[in-house]
GROMACS .gro file of N, CA, C and O in nm:
model
  548
    1VAL      N    1   0.089  -0.118   0.001
    1VAL     CA    2   0.002   0.001  -0.005
    1VAL      C    3   0.086   0.120   0.001
    1VAL      O    4   0.181   0.138   0.087
    2SER      N    5   0.066   0.213  -0.097
    2SER     CA    6   0.139   0.330  -0.099
    2SER      C    7   0.072   0.445  -0.031
    2SER      O    8   0.142   0.541   0.021
    3GLU      N    9  -0.061   0.448  -0.024
    3GLU     CA   10  -0.131   0.551   0.043
    3GLU      C   11  -0.273   0.509   0.087
    3GLU      O   12  -0.320   0.409   0.025
    4VAL      N   13  -0.334   0.570   0.182
    4VAL     CA   14  -0.467   0.541   0.227
    4VAL      C   15  -0.546   0.677   0.215
    4VAL      O   16  -0.496   0.773   0.260
    5ARG      N   17  -0.657   0.669   0.145
    5ARG     CA   18  -0.746   0.781   0.132
    5ARG      C   19  -0.874   0.751   0.217
    5ARG      O   20  -0.932   0.653   0.196
    6VAL      N   21  -0.909   0.852   0.299
    6VAL     CA   22  -1.018   0.832   0.389
    6VAL      C   23  -1.134   0.931   0.347
    6VAL      O   24  -1.111   1.048   0.330
    7VAL      N   25  -1.255   0.873   0.332
    7VAL     CA   26  -1.372   0.953   0.297
    7VAL      C   27  -1.472   0.930   0.407
    7VAL      O   28  -1.493   0.819   0.461
    8ASN      N   29  -1.540   1.029   0.450
    8ASN     CA   30  -1.651   1.021   0.545
    8ASN      C   31  -1.760   1.130   0.503
    8ASN      O   32  -1.718   1.231   0.451
    9ARG      N   33  -1.878   1.104   0.540
    9ARG     CA   34  -1.980   1.201   0.513
    9ARG      C   35  -1.951   1.332   0.589
    9ARG      O   36  -1.987   1.440   0.548
   10ASN      N   37  -1.876   1.323   0.699
   10ASN     CA   38  -1.837   1.433   0.776
   10ASN      C   39  -1.687   1.448   0.763
   10ASN      O   40  -1.613   1.364   0.818
   11HIS      N   41  -1.641   1.546   0.692
   11HIS     CA   42  -1.495   1.559   0.667
   11HIS      C   43  -1.416   1.575   0.791
   11HIS      O   44  -1.300   1.520   0.792
   12ALA      N   45  -1.467   1.632   0.893
   12ALA     CA   46  -1.394   1.647   1.023
   12ALA      C   47  -1.358   1.513   1.081
   12ALA      O   48  -1.259   1.484   1.138
   13ARG      N   49  -1.460   1.421   1.065
   13ARG     CA   50  -1.440   1.280   1.119
   13ARG      C   51  -1.332   1.209   1.035
   13ARG      O   52  -1.255   1.133   1.090
   14ALA      N   53  -1.328   1.236   0.910
   14ALA     CA   54  -1.230   1.174   0.818
   14ALA      C   55  -1.092   1.224   0.863
   14ALA      O   56  -0.997   1.148   0.872
   15GLU      N   57  -1.083   1.352   0.890
   15GLU     CA   58  -0.952   1.406   0.927
   15GLU      C   59  -0.903   1.357   1.067
   15GLU      O   60  -0.787   1.323   1.091
   16ARG      N   61  -1.002   1.334   1.160
   16ARG     CA   62  -0.968   1.272   1.281
   16ARG      C   63  -0.916   1.134   1.275
   16ARG      O   64  -0.812   1.097   1.335
   17LEU      N   65  -0.980   1.056   1.190
   17LEU     CA   66  -0.936   0.918   1.162
   17LEU      C   67  -0.795   0.920   1.096
   17LEU      O   68  -0.705   0.843   1.131
   18VAL      N   69  -0.772   1.015   1.008
   18VAL     CA   70  -0.637   1.028   0.952
   18VAL      C   71  -0.528   1.055   1.055
   18VAL      O   72  -0.424   0.991   1.055
   19ARG      N   73  -0.554   1.140   1.148
   19ARG     CA   74  -0.464   1.172   1.260
   19ARG      C   75  -0.434   1.049   1.338
   19ARG      O   76  -0.315   1.013   1.374
   20GLU      N   77  -0.539   0.963   1.366
   20GLU     CA   78  -0.517   0.840   1.439
   20GLU      C   79  -0.437   0.744   1.361
   20GLU      O   80  -0.348   0.681   1.416
   21LEU      N   81  -0.461   0.723   1.234
   21LEU     CA   82  -0.388   0.631   1.148
   21LEU      C   83  -0.243   0.669   1.129
   21LEU      O   84  -0.154   0.590   1.128
   22GLU      N   85  -0.216   0.807   1.107
   22GLU     CA   86  -0.081   0.846   1.086
   22GLU      C   87   0.010   0.813   1.199
   22GLU      O   88   0.125   0.793   1.175
   23ALA      N   89  -0.050   0.804   1.324
   23ALA     CA   90   0.036   0.769   1.437
   23ALA      C   91   0.091   0.622   1.435
   23ALA      O   92   0.179   0.592   1.501
   24SER      N   93   0.016   0.537   1.360
   24SER     CA   94   0.045   0.392   1.364
   24SER      C   95   0.093   0.336   1.234
   24SER      O   96   0.133   0.218   1.224
   25VAL      N   97   0.100   0.409   1.121
   25VAL     CA   98   0.146   0.355   0.995
   25VAL      C   99   0.246   0.449   0.933
   25VAL      O  100   0.250   0.561   0.968
   26ASP      N  101   0.331   0.394   0.853
   26ASP     CA  102   0.438   0.464   0.786
   26ASP      C  103   0.407   0.479   0.635
   26ASP      O  104   0.479   0.410   0.554
   27LEU      N  105   0.306   0.550   0.602
   27LEU     CA  106   0.265   0.574   0.466
   27LEU      C  107   0.173   0.696   0.462
   27LEU      O  108   0.131   0.751   0.574
   28ASP      N  109   0.148   0.742   0.346
   28ASP     CA  110   0.071   0.866   0.321
   28ASP      C  111  -0.087   0.831   0.356
   28ASP      O  112  -0.140   0.748   0.289
   29VAL      N  113  -0.139   0.904   0.454
   29VAL     CA  114  -0.276   0.888   0.479
   29VAL      C  115  -0.343   1.030   0.474
   29VAL      O  116  -0.291   1.122   0.535
   30ARG      N  117  -0.451   1.033   0.397
   30ARG     CA  118  -0.512   1.170   0.386
   30ARG      C  119  -0.658   1.160   0.370
   30ARG      O  120  -0.719   1.065   0.320
   31ALA      N  121  -0.726   1.260   0.422
   31ALA     CA  122  -0.878   1.276   0.407
   31ALA      C  123  -0.897   1.358   0.279
   31ALA      O  124  -0.827   1.453   0.243
   32CYS      N  125  -0.998   1.300   0.203
   32CYS     CA  126  -1.030   1.376   0.084
   32CYS      C  127  -1.179   1.351   0.048
   32CYS      O  128  -1.250   1.269   0.116
   33GLN      N  129  -1.220   1.413  -0.064
   33GLN     CA  130  -1.355   1.397  -0.107
   33GLN      C  131  -1.368   1.268  -0.190
   33GLN      O  132  -1.267   1.218  -0.233
   34ALA      N  133  -1.493   1.218  -0.197
   34ALA     CA  134  -1.509   1.085  -0.267
   34ALA      C  135  -1.450   1.069  -0.399
   34ALA      O  136  -1.378   0.970  -0.421
   35GLN      N  137  -1.464   1.163  -0.488
   35GLN     CA  138  -1.418   1.146  -0.619
   35GLN      C  139  -1.266   1.133  -0.623
   35GLN      O  140  -1.211   1.043  -0.695
   36GLU      N  141  -1.201   1.215  -0.549
   36GLU     CA  142  -1.051   1.210  -0.533
   36GLU      C  143  -1.013   1.067  -0.471
   36GLU      O  144  -0.913   1.017  -0.510
   37ALA      N  145  -1.087   1.030  -0.367
   37ALA     CA  146  -1.049   0.906  -0.296
   37ALA      C  147  -1.059   0.785  -0.390
   37ALA      O  148  -0.980   0.697  -0.381
   38PHE      N  149  -1.159   0.783  -0.477
   38PHE     CA  150  -1.177   0.667  -0.556
   38PHE      C  151  -1.092   0.666  -0.685
   38PHE      O  152  -1.069   0.562  -0.742
   39ALA      N  153  -1.035   0.785  -0.724
   39ALA     CA  154  -0.967   0.788  -0.845
   39ALA      C  155  -0.846   0.695  -0.844
   39ALA      O  156  -0.754   0.698  -0.764
   40GLU      N  157  -0.859   0.597  -0.942
   40GLU     CA  158  -0.756   0.495  -0.959
   40GLU      C  159  -0.721   0.412  -0.844
   40GLU      O  160  -0.617   0.354  -0.837
   41SER      N  161  -0.815   0.398  -0.745
   41SER     CA  162  -0.799   0.316  -0.631
   41SER      C  163  -0.784   0.173  -0.677
   41SER      O  164  -0.866   0.124  -0.756
   42ALA      N  165  -0.704   0.095  -0.608
   42ALA     CA  166  -0.691  -0.050  -0.634
   42ALA      C  167  -0.777  -0.129  -0.537
   42ALA      O  168  -0.820  -0.237  -0.571
   43LEU      N  169  -0.802  -0.069  -0.419
   43LEU     CA  170  -0.883  -0.141  -0.314
   43LEU      C  171  -0.974  -0.032  -0.256
   43LEU      O  172  -0.936   0.068  -0.216
   44VAL      N  173  -1.102  -0.071  -0.247
   44VAL     CA  174  -1.202   0.015  -0.180
   44VAL      C  175  -1.258  -0.065  -0.063
   44VAL      O  176  -1.310  -0.174  -0.078
   45LEU      N  177  -1.239  -0.012   0.055
   45LEU     CA  178  -1.281  -0.073   0.175
   45LEU      C  179  -1.407   0.013   0.228
   45LEU      O  180  -1.392   0.124   0.262
   46GLN      N  181  -1.526  -0.045   0.210
   46GLN     CA  182  -1.645   0.024   0.245
   46GLN      C  183  -1.681  -0.013   0.391
   46GLN      O  184  -1.711  -0.134   0.425
   47ALA      N  185  -1.674   0.086   0.484
   47ALA     CA  186  -1.681   0.058   0.623
   47ALA      C  187  -1.799   0.124   0.689
   47ALA      O  188  -1.798   0.128   0.817
   48SER      N  189  -1.890   0.185   0.612
   48SER     CA  190  -2.004   0.249   0.672
   48SER      C  191  -2.114   0.135   0.690
   48SER      O  192  -2.099   0.022   0.646
   49ALA      N  193  -2.215   0.170   0.756
   49ALA     CA  194  -2.328   0.079   0.772
   49ALA      C  195  -2.424   0.083   0.656
   49ALA      O  196  -2.528   0.015   0.662
   50ALA      N  197  -2.389   0.148   0.553
   50ALA     CA  198  -2.473   0.163   0.436
   50ALA      C  199  -2.510   0.029   0.372
   50ALA      O  200  -2.422  -0.052   0.343
   51GLY      N  201  -2.637  -0.006   0.373
   51GLY     CA  202  -2.685  -0.128   0.323
   51GLY      C  203  -2.707  -0.235   0.431
   51GLY      O  204  -2.770  -0.341   0.403
   52MET      N  205  -2.663  -0.211   0.547
   52MET     CA  206  -2.679  -0.308   0.659
   52MET      C  207  -2.828  -0.334   0.683
   52MET      O  208  -2.903  -0.250   0.719
   53GLY      N  209  -2.864  -0.457   0.661
   53GLY     CA  210  -3.003  -0.502   0.693
   53GLY      C  211  -3.104  -0.460   0.590
   53GLY      O  212  -3.225  -0.484   0.602
   54TRP      N  213  -3.061  -0.380   0.487
   54TRP     CA  214  -3.162  -0.333   0.386
   54TRP      C  215  -3.197  -0.451   0.290
   54TRP      O  216  -3.131  -0.544   0.269
   55ARG      N  217  -3.322  -0.445   0.242
   55ARG     CA  218  -3.373  -0.540   0.146
   55ARG      C  219  -3.353  -0.483   0.011
   55ARG      O  220  -3.357  -0.366  -0.020
   56ASP      N  221  -3.321  -0.578  -0.095
   56ASP     CA  222  -3.286  -0.532  -0.223
   56ASP      C  223  -3.400  -0.476  -0.304
   56ASP      O  224  -3.392  -0.433  -0.422
   57ASP      N  225  -3.522  -0.479  -0.253
   57ASP     CA  226  -3.636  -0.414  -0.316
   57ASP      C  227  -3.679  -0.278  -0.259
   57ASP      O  228  -3.778  -0.224  -0.292
   58SER      N  229  -3.593  -0.231  -0.167
   58SER     CA  230  -3.623  -0.102  -0.107
   58SER      C  231  -3.565   0.019  -0.178
   58SER      O  232  -3.471   0.005  -0.253
   59GLU      N  233  -3.626   0.129  -0.165
   59GLU     CA  234  -3.577   0.256  -0.232
   59GLU      C  235  -3.437   0.291  -0.178
   59GLU      O  236  -3.358   0.336  -0.255
   60SER      N  237  -3.414   0.275  -0.050
   60SER     CA  238  -3.281   0.303   0.004
   60SER      C  239  -3.170   0.218  -0.066
   60SER      O  240  -3.061   0.261  -0.090
   61TRP      N  241  -3.205   0.088  -0.084
   61TRP     CA  242  -3.112  -0.005  -0.149
   61TRP      C  243  -3.079   0.053  -0.292
   61TRP      O  244  -2.958   0.059  -0.327
   62ARG      N  245  -3.179   0.078  -0.376
   62ARG     CA  246  -3.159   0.130  -0.510
   62ARG      C  247  -3.077   0.263  -0.509
   62ARG      O  248  -2.984   0.277  -0.591
   63ASP      N  249  -3.106   0.347  -0.419
   63ASP     CA  250  -3.030   0.468  -0.402
   63ASP      C  251  -2.886   0.445  -0.366
   63ASP      O  252  -2.798   0.507  -0.426
   64CYS      N  253  -2.858   0.354  -0.276
   64CYS     CA  254  -2.725   0.319  -0.240
   64CYS      C  255  -2.647   0.256  -0.358
   64CYS      O  256  -2.527   0.290  -0.383
   65VAL      N  257  -2.710   0.169  -0.426
   65VAL     CA  258  -2.649   0.101  -0.543
   65VAL      C  259  -2.612   0.210  -0.642
   65VAL      O  260  -2.503   0.218  -0.707
   66SER      N  261  -2.696   0.305  -0.669
   66SER     CA  262  -2.677   0.415  -0.763
   66SER      C  263  -2.562   0.503  -0.725
   66SER      O  264  -2.466   0.531  -0.804
   67LYS      N  265  -2.560   0.540  -0.595
   67LYS     CA  266  -2.447   0.625  -0.550
   67LYS      C  267  -2.319   0.547  -0.555
   67LYS      O  268  -2.206   0.607  -0.588
   68ALA      N  269  -2.315   0.422  -0.515
   68ALA     CA  270  -2.197   0.341  -0.523
   68ALA      C  271  -2.143   0.324  -0.659
   68ALA      O  272  -2.023   0.338  -0.692
   69SER      N  273  -2.238   0.308  -0.757
   69SER     CA  274  -2.199   0.292  -0.894
   69SER      C  275  -2.122   0.415  -0.938
   69SER      O  276  -2.029   0.403  -1.014
   70LEU      N  277  -2.177   0.535  -0.904
   70LEU     CA  278  -2.116   0.660  -0.943
   70LEU      C  279  -1.975   0.670  -0.885
   70LEU      O  280  -1.879   0.709  -0.961
   71ALA      N  281  -1.960   0.634  -0.762
   71ALA     CA  282  -1.826   0.643  -0.693
   71ALA      C  283  -1.734   0.544  -0.757
   71ALA      O  284  -1.619   0.587  -0.786
   72LEU      N  285  -1.778   0.428  -0.795
   72LEU     CA  286  -1.683   0.325  -0.836
   72LEU      C  287  -1.645   0.336  -0.992
   72LEU      O  288  -1.554   0.276  -1.033
   73ARG      N  289  -1.708   0.437  -1.050
   73ARG     CA  290  -1.664   0.467  -1.193
   73ARG      C  291  -1.521   0.513  -1.197
   73ARG      O  292  -1.460   0.507  -1.299
   74HIS      N  293  -1.472   0.566  -1.086
   74HIS     CA  294  -1.338   0.632  -1.083
   74HIS      C  295  -1.222   0.539  -1.038
   74HIS      O  296  -1.110   0.579  -1.038
   75VAL      N  297  -1.260   0.413  -0.996
   75VAL     CA  298  -1.153   0.326  -0.947
   75VAL      C  299  -1.079   0.264  -1.056
   75VAL      O  300  -1.121   0.270  -1.181
   76ALA      N  301  -0.963   0.204  -1.030
   76ALA     CA  302  -0.883   0.134  -1.131
   76ALA      C  303  -0.962   0.016  -1.181
   76ALA      O  304  -1.049  -0.046  -1.104
   77PRO      N  305  -0.960  -0.018  -1.310
   77PRO     CA  306  -1.032  -0.128  -1.369
   77PRO      C  307  -1.013  -0.264  -1.293
   77PRO      O  308  -1.098  -0.348  -1.303
   78SER      N  309  -0.903  -0.282  -1.229
   78SER     CA  310  -0.878  -0.404  -1.163
   78SER      C  311  -0.901  -0.398  -1.010
   78SER      O  312  -0.859  -0.485  -0.933
   79ALA      N  313  -0.973  -0.287  -0.970
   79ALA     CA  314  -0.996  -0.265  -0.825
   79ALA      C  315  -1.073  -0.380  -0.761
   79ALA      O  316  -1.152  -0.448  -0.828
   80VAL      N  317  -1.054  -0.390  -0.631
   80VAL     CA  318  -1.138  -0.487  -0.556
   80VAL      C  319  -1.213  -0.408  -0.445
   80VAL      O  320  -1.153  -0.315  -0.386
   81LEU      N  321  -1.335  -0.446  -0.430
   81LEU     CA  322  -1.414  -0.385  -0.319
   81LEU      C  323  -1.435  -0.484  -0.203
   81LEU      O  324  -1.470  -0.600  -0.225
   82PHE      N  325  -1.406  -0.440  -0.084
   82PHE     CA  326  -1.433  -0.518   0.033
   82PHE      C  327  -1.532  -0.441   0.118
   82PHE      O  328  -1.502  -0.321   0.156
   83ASP      N  329  -1.650  -0.492   0.140
   83ASP     CA  330  -1.758  -0.430   0.219
   83ASP      C  331  -1.765  -0.498   0.352
   83ASP      O  332  -1.783  -0.618   0.362
   84LEU      N  333  -1.738  -0.420   0.460
   84LEU     CA  334  -1.738  -0.482   0.597
   84LEU      C  335  -1.879  -0.520   0.645
   84LEU      O  336  -1.890  -0.598   0.737
   85VAL      N  337  -1.977  -0.474   0.573
   85VAL     CA  338  -2.115  -0.520   0.600
   85VAL      C  339  -2.134  -0.669   0.574
   85VAL      O  340  -2.087  -0.712   0.475
   86TYR      N  341  -2.195  -0.738   0.670
   86TYR     CA  342  -2.214  -0.885   0.652
   86TYR      C  343  -2.359  -0.925   0.642
   86TYR      O  344  -2.388  -1.043   0.611
   87ARG      N  345  -2.456  -0.842   0.659
   87ARG     CA  346  -2.592  -0.873   0.644
   87ARG      C  347  -2.660  -0.764   0.578
   87ARG      O  348  -2.669  -0.651   0.634
   88PRO      N  349  -2.706  -0.770   0.451
   88PRO     CA  350  -2.721  -0.895   0.379
   88PRO      C  351  -2.585  -0.946   0.330
   88PRO      O  352  -2.490  -0.864   0.326
   89SER      N  353  -2.585  -1.067   0.280
   89SER     CA  354  -2.453  -1.120   0.230
   89SER      C  355  -2.408  -1.054   0.109
   89SER      O  356  -2.284  -1.050   0.077
   90ILE      N  357  -2.496  -1.008   0.024
   90ILE     CA  358  -2.467  -0.923  -0.093
   90ILE      C  359  -2.519  -0.780  -0.061
   90ILE      O  360  -2.641  -0.765  -0.041
   91THR      N  361  -2.431  -0.690  -0.064
   91THR     CA  362  -2.466  -0.549  -0.029
   91THR      C  363  -2.488  -0.460  -0.146
   91THR      O  364  -2.443  -0.504  -0.257
   92PRO      N  365  -2.553  -0.344  -0.134
   92PRO     CA  366  -2.563  -0.251  -0.244
   92PRO      C  367  -2.421  -0.223  -0.306
   92PRO      O  368  -2.413  -0.214  -0.433
   93TRP      N  369  -2.320  -0.207  -0.227
   93TRP     CA  370  -2.189  -0.175  -0.273
   93TRP      C  371  -2.135  -0.297  -0.356
   93TRP      O  372  -2.067  -0.276  -0.461
   94MET      N  373  -2.157  -0.414  -0.316
   94MET     CA  374  -2.114  -0.532  -0.387
   94MET      C  375  -2.187  -0.541  -0.523
   94MET      O  376  -2.121  -0.577  -0.619
   95VAL      N  377  -2.315  -0.512  -0.526
   95VAL     CA  378  -2.395  -0.511  -0.646
   95VAL      C  379  -2.331  -0.410  -0.746
   95VAL      O  380  -2.306  -0.444  -0.856
   96ALA      N  381  -2.304  -0.286  -0.700
   96ALA     CA  382  -2.248  -0.190  -0.779
   96ALA      C  383  -2.109  -0.228  -0.832
   96ALA      O  384  -2.076  -0.216  -0.948
   97ALA      N  385  -2.032  -0.294  -0.745
   97ALA     CA  386  -1.890  -0.340  -0.789
   97ALA      C  387  -1.910  -0.449  -0.891
   97ALA      O  388  -1.842  -0.440  -1.001
   98ARG      N  389  -1.994  -0.544  -0.870
   98ARG     CA  390  -2.009  -0.650  -0.971
   98ARG      C  391  -2.070  -0.601  -1.104
   98ARG      O  392  -2.022  -0.646  -1.211
   99ASN      N  393  -2.160  -0.500  -1.098
   99ASN     CA  394  -2.212  -0.438  -1.216
   99ASN      C  395  -2.107  -0.373  -1.297
   99ASN      O  396  -2.107  -0.357  -1.419
  100ALA      N  397  -1.998  -0.326  -1.232
  100ALA     CA  398  -1.889  -0.256  -1.293
  100ALA      C  399  -1.777  -0.355  -1.333
  100ALA      O  400  -1.668  -0.315  -1.379
  101GLY      N  401  -1.803  -0.486  -1.302
  101GLY     CA  402  -1.699  -0.586  -1.343
  101GLY      C  403  -1.585  -0.594  -1.247
  101GLY      O  404  -1.483  -0.646  -1.279
  102LEU      N  405  -1.607  -0.551  -1.125
  102LEU     CA  406  -1.501  -0.549  -1.017
  102LEU      C  407  -1.524  -0.667  -0.935
  102LEU      O  408  -1.634  -0.710  -0.905
  103GLU      N  409  -1.417  -0.721  -0.875
  103GLU     CA  410  -1.416  -0.819  -0.775
  103GLU      C  411  -1.477  -0.760  -0.641
  103GLU      O  412  -1.436  -0.650  -0.608
  104SER      N  413  -1.557  -0.838  -0.571
  104SER     CA  414  -1.601  -0.778  -0.444
  104SER      C  415  -1.615  -0.896  -0.345
  104SER      O  416  -1.637  -1.014  -0.382
  105GLU      N  417  -1.610  -0.857  -0.217
  105GLU     CA  418  -1.622  -0.953  -0.110
  105GLU      C  419  -1.695  -0.878   0.004
  105GLU      O  420  -1.678  -0.760   0.035
  106GLY      N  421  -1.784  -0.953   0.073
  106GLY     CA  422  -1.861  -0.903   0.194
  106GLY      C  423  -1.788  -0.931   0.320
  106GLY      O  424  -1.685  -1.000   0.325
  107GLY      N  425  -1.851  -0.881   0.429
  107GLY     CA  426  -1.787  -0.888   0.555
  107GLY      C  427  -1.803  -1.017   0.641
  107GLY      O  428  -1.761  -1.024   0.745
  108LEU      N  429  -1.876  -1.109   0.583
  108LEU     CA  430  -1.904  -1.233   0.654
  108LEU      C  431  -1.773  -1.310   0.692
  108LEU      O  432  -1.767  -1.352   0.810
  109GLY      N  433  -1.683  -1.317   0.607
  109GLY     CA  434  -1.556  -1.384   0.640
  109GLY      C  435  -1.480  -1.311   0.755
  109GLY      O  436  -1.418  -1.375   0.839
  110MET      N  437  -1.484  -1.177   0.749
  110MET     CA  438  -1.420  -1.105   0.853
  110MET      C  439  -1.493  -1.130   0.991
  110MET      O  440  -1.425  -1.145   1.094
  111LEU      N  441  -1.626  -1.141   0.989
  111LEU     CA  442  -1.707  -1.154   1.110
  111LEU      C  443  -1.665  -1.294   1.165
  111LEU      O  444  -1.642  -1.305   1.291
  112VAL      N  445  -1.651  -1.398   1.086
  112VAL     CA  446  -1.615  -1.526   1.131
  112VAL      C  447  -1.471  -1.521   1.184
  112VAL      O  448  -1.449  -1.589   1.291
  113ALA      N  449  -1.386  -1.461   1.119
  113ALA     CA  450  -1.248  -1.447   1.170
  113ALA      C  451  -1.239  -1.379   1.304
  113ALA      O  452  -1.163  -1.424   1.395
  114GLN      N  453  -1.321  -1.277   1.327
  114GLN     CA  454  -1.325  -1.209   1.455
  114GLN      C  455  -1.380  -1.299   1.562
  114GLN      O  456  -1.331  -1.303   1.674
  115ALA      N  457  -1.488  -1.370   1.531
  115ALA     CA  458  -1.546  -1.468   1.626
  115ALA      C  459  -1.442  -1.578   1.657
  115ALA      O  460  -1.433  -1.618   1.773
  116ALA      N  461  -1.372  -1.626   1.559
  116ALA     CA  462  -1.273  -1.723   1.578
  116ALA      C  463  -1.162  -1.675   1.678
  116ALA      O  464  -1.117  -1.748   1.768
  117ALA      N  465  -1.113  -1.559   1.652
  117ALA     CA  466  -1.008  -1.501   1.743
  117ALA      C  467  -1.068  -1.483   1.884
  117ALA      O  468  -0.993  -1.518   1.976
  118ALA      N  469  -1.188  -1.434   1.899
  118ALA     CA  470  -1.244  -1.420   2.032
  118ALA      C  471  -1.258  -1.557   2.100
  118ALA      O  472  -1.229  -1.564   2.215
  119PHE      N  473  -1.302  -1.657   2.024
  119PHE     CA  474  -1.324  -1.794   2.081
  119PHE      C  475  -1.194  -1.840   2.134
  119PHE      O  476  -1.181  -1.899   2.243
  120SER      N  477  -1.078  -1.825   2.052
  120SER     CA  478  -0.947  -1.861   2.103
  120SER      C  479  -0.904  -1.793   2.221
  120SER      O  480  -0.857  -1.853   2.322
  121LEU      N  481  -0.926  -1.661   2.225
  121LEU     CA  482  -0.882  -1.587   2.343
  121LEU      C  483  -0.958  -1.625   2.473
  121LEU      O  484  -0.898  -1.635   2.577
  122TRP      N  485  -1.089  -1.646   2.460
  122TRP     CA  486  -1.176  -1.679   2.577
  122TRP      C  487  -1.155  -1.817   2.624
  122TRP      O  488  -1.155  -1.849   2.747
  123THR      N  489  -1.136  -1.913   2.530
  123THR     CA  490  -1.139  -2.057   2.565
  123THR      C  491  -0.995  -2.118   2.570
  123THR      O  492  -0.976  -2.225   2.625
  124GLY      N  493  -0.906  -2.059   2.489
  124GLY     CA  494  -0.770  -2.113   2.474
  124GLY      C  495  -0.776  -2.233   2.379
  124GLY      O  496  -0.674  -2.304   2.359
  125ALA      N  497  -0.888  -2.269   2.317
  125ALA     CA  498  -0.901  -2.379   2.228
  125ALA      C  499  -0.912  -2.330   2.082
  125ALA      O  500  -0.946  -2.210   2.057
  126ALA      N  501  -0.886  -2.420   1.994
  126ALA     CA  502  -0.889  -2.384   1.849
  126ALA      C  503  -1.043  -2.363   1.819
  126ALA      O  504  -1.130  -2.448   1.867
  127PRO      N  505  -1.082  -2.266   1.747
  127PRO     CA  506  -1.219  -2.246   1.711
  127PRO      C  507  -1.268  -2.352   1.608
  127PRO      O  508  -1.206  -2.395   1.524
  128PRO      N  509  -1.391  -2.393   1.628
  128PRO     CA  510  -1.461  -2.487   1.538
  128PRO      C  511  -1.511  -2.417   1.408
  128PRO      O  512  -1.628  -2.388   1.389
  129LEU      N  513  -1.420  -2.382   1.324
  129LEU     CA  514  -1.443  -2.302   1.212
  129LEU      C  515  -1.556  -2.357   1.122
  129LEU      O  516  -1.641  -2.286   1.068
  130ASP      N  517  -1.547  -2.483   1.088
  130ASP     CA  518  -1.652  -2.552   1.003
  130ASP      C  519  -1.788  -2.528   1.064
  130ASP      O  520  -1.881  -2.491   0.992
  131GLU      N  521  -1.803  -2.546   1.190
  131GLU     CA  522  -1.936  -2.530   1.251
  131GLU      C  523  -1.971  -2.375   1.260
  131GLU      O  524  -2.090  -2.349   1.238
  132MET      N  525  -1.880  -2.299   1.278
  132MET     CA  526  -1.914  -2.158   1.273
  132MET      C  527  -1.959  -2.117   1.137
  132MET      O  528  -2.059  -2.033   1.126
  133LEU      N  529  -1.890  -2.154   1.034
  133LEU     CA  530  -1.934  -2.119   0.901
  133LEU      C  531  -2.068  -2.179   0.860
  133LEU      O  532  -2.151  -2.119   0.812
  134ALA      N  533  -2.089  -2.308   0.913
  134ALA     CA  534  -2.220  -2.374   0.882
  134ALA      C  535  -2.336  -2.304   0.947
  134ALA      O  536  -2.439  -2.295   0.889
  135GLY      N  537  -2.310  -2.244   1.067
  135GLY     CA  538  -2.412  -2.175   1.138
  135GLY      C  539  -2.451  -2.044   1.076
  135GLY      O  540  -2.563  -1.991   1.106
  136LEU      N  541  -2.379  -1.998   0.987
  136LEU     CA  542  -2.411  -1.866   0.915
  136LEU      C  543  -2.491  -1.879   0.798
  136LEU      O  544  -2.549  -1.790   0.745
  137CYS      N  545  -2.492  -2.008   0.742
  137CYS     CA  546  -2.564  -2.027   0.602
  137CYS      C  547  -2.701  -2.064   0.624
  137CYS      O  548  -2.754  -2.096   0.723
   0.00000   0.00000   0.00000
């Protein structure tokens, strides 16, 4: 990673996150507007709750897909989108990415990895990953 660009609906919050990140990483981190942030990005990490629990037949869903599609027009053609949202398993951002021919992944794998780490910390035992994954489907 050569740089991290942070976007937030509230620019002051983006700047605060940049200050926190700069203290722990040795690379260029900056707050910017969406169009600049997406320009030629190789990886888009969608970390808002946008789409969380929405149904794909709702007006909010369609609006989010539309806005995400506009934003993703500026990414590199080989960009990958990772959406931290895990419910629904296919999010509006993932739909927009796939419509643009981009690879995308949802947050379910991350959720399982976090649960596995917590299980290990609390019990000292290896997590039952197969059962954990089966319980999600």
